[in-house]
């Protein structure tokens, strides 16, 4: 199943973002996965991660 990724700085998902992610997940039949932002990760590492996981959308 394809995924919608939510990029955030900690494990606290904002209410607004949670509503958006849930609505998109239901509309497109996708799972939601949270990615915690790590400033040490390069853009290449991040891109590889979402490509491997078959992400179709990233919410920031």
mmCIF file of C-alpha atoms in Angstrom:
data_model
loop_
_atom_site.group_PDB
_atom_site.id
_atom_site.type_symbol
_atom_site.label_atom_id
_atom_site.label_comp_id
_atom_site.label_asym_id
_atom_site.label_seq_id
_atom_site.Cartn_x
_atom_site.Cartn_y
_atom_site.Cartn_z
ATOM 1 C CA UNK A 1 0.000 0.000 0.000
ATOM 2 C CA UNK A 2 1.318 3.453 -0.848
ATOM 3 C CA UNK A 3 1.999 5.883 1.949
ATOM 4 C CA UNK A 4 1.523 9.506 2.867
ATOM 5 C CA UNK A 5 4.526 10.672 4.876
ATOM 6 C CA UNK A 6 4.248 13.339 7.556
ATOM 7 C CA UNK A 7 7.571 15.073 8.225
ATOM 8 C CA UNK A 8 7.812 16.581 11.701
ATOM 9 C CA UNK A 9 10.357 17.551 14.339
ATOM 10 C CA UNK A 10 9.020 15.362 17.154
ATOM 11 C CA UNK A 11 6.352 12.759 17.834
ATOM 12 C CA UNK A 12 3.633 15.348 18.484
ATOM 13 C CA UNK A 13 1.354 15.503 15.451
ATOM 14 C CA UNK A 14 -0.479 18.817 15.188
ATOM 15 C CA UNK A 15 -4.262 18.593 15.091
ATOM 16 C CA UNK A 16 -4.487 20.350 11.719
ATOM 17 C CA UNK A 17 -1.890 18.101 10.126
ATOM 18 C CA UNK A 18 -3.542 15.052 11.647
ATOM 19 C CA UNK A 19 -6.890 15.985 10.080
ATOM 20 C CA UNK A 20 -5.261 16.579 6.671
ATOM 21 C CA UNK A 21 -3.332 13.308 6.785
ATOM 22 C CA UNK A 22 -6.366 11.290 7.858
ATOM 23 C CA UNK A 23 -8.575 12.811 5.161
ATOM 24 C CA UNK A 24 -6.010 12.201 2.425
ATOM 25 C CA UNK A 25 -5.365 8.690 3.690
ATOM 26 C CA UNK A 26 -9.050 7.807 3.504
ATOM 27 C CA UNK A 27 -9.605 9.526 0.152
ATOM 28 C CA UNK A 28 -6.698 7.815 -1.591
ATOM 29 C CA UNK A 29 -6.593 4.574 0.443
ATOM 30 C CA UNK A 30 -3.030 5.202 1.619
ATOM 31 C CA UNK A 31 -1.327 4.479 4.922
ATOM 32 C CA UNK A 32 0.145 7.294 7.008
ATOM 33 C CA UNK A 33 3.731 7.139 8.232
ATOM 34 C CA UNK A 34 5.451 9.737 10.382
ATOM 35 C CA UNK A 35 9.063 10.662 9.721
ATOM 36 C CA UNK A 36 10.933 12.522 12.433
ATOM 37 C CA UNK A 37 13.132 15.240 10.967
ATOM 38 C CA UNK A 38 16.826 14.747 11.698
ATOM 39 C CA UNK A 39 19.002 17.707 10.644
ATOM 40 C CA UNK A 40 21.959 15.318 10.234
ATOM 41 C CA UNK A 41 20.226 13.470 7.387
ATOM 42 C CA UNK A 42 21.084 14.608 3.895
ATOM 43 C CA UNK A 43 18.436 15.328 1.296
ATOM 44 C CA UNK A 44 19.668 12.250 -0.581
ATOM 45 C CA UNK A 45 19.044 10.047 2.475
ATOM 46 C CA UNK A 46 15.553 11.473 2.873
ATOM 47 C CA UNK A 47 14.764 11.044 -0.829
ATOM 48 C CA UNK A 48 15.983 7.443 -0.775
ATOM 49 C CA UNK A 49 13.844 6.673 2.283
ATOM 50 C CA UNK A 50 10.602 7.962 0.799
ATOM 51 C CA UNK A 51 11.322 6.330 -2.558
ATOM 52 C CA UNK A 52 11.961 2.938 -0.935
ATOM 53 C CA UNK A 53 8.735 3.224 1.022
ATOM 54 C CA UNK A 54 6.724 4.139 -2.099
ATOM 55 C CA UNK A 55 5.576 7.494 -0.739
ATOM 56 C CA UNK A 56 3.123 9.343 -2.922
ATOM 57 C CA UNK A 57 2.869 12.503 -0.828
ATOM 58 C CA UNK A 58 4.929 14.158 1.895
ATOM 59 C CA UNK A 59 3.225 16.593 4.296
ATOM 60 C CA UNK A 60 5.564 19.054 6.000
#
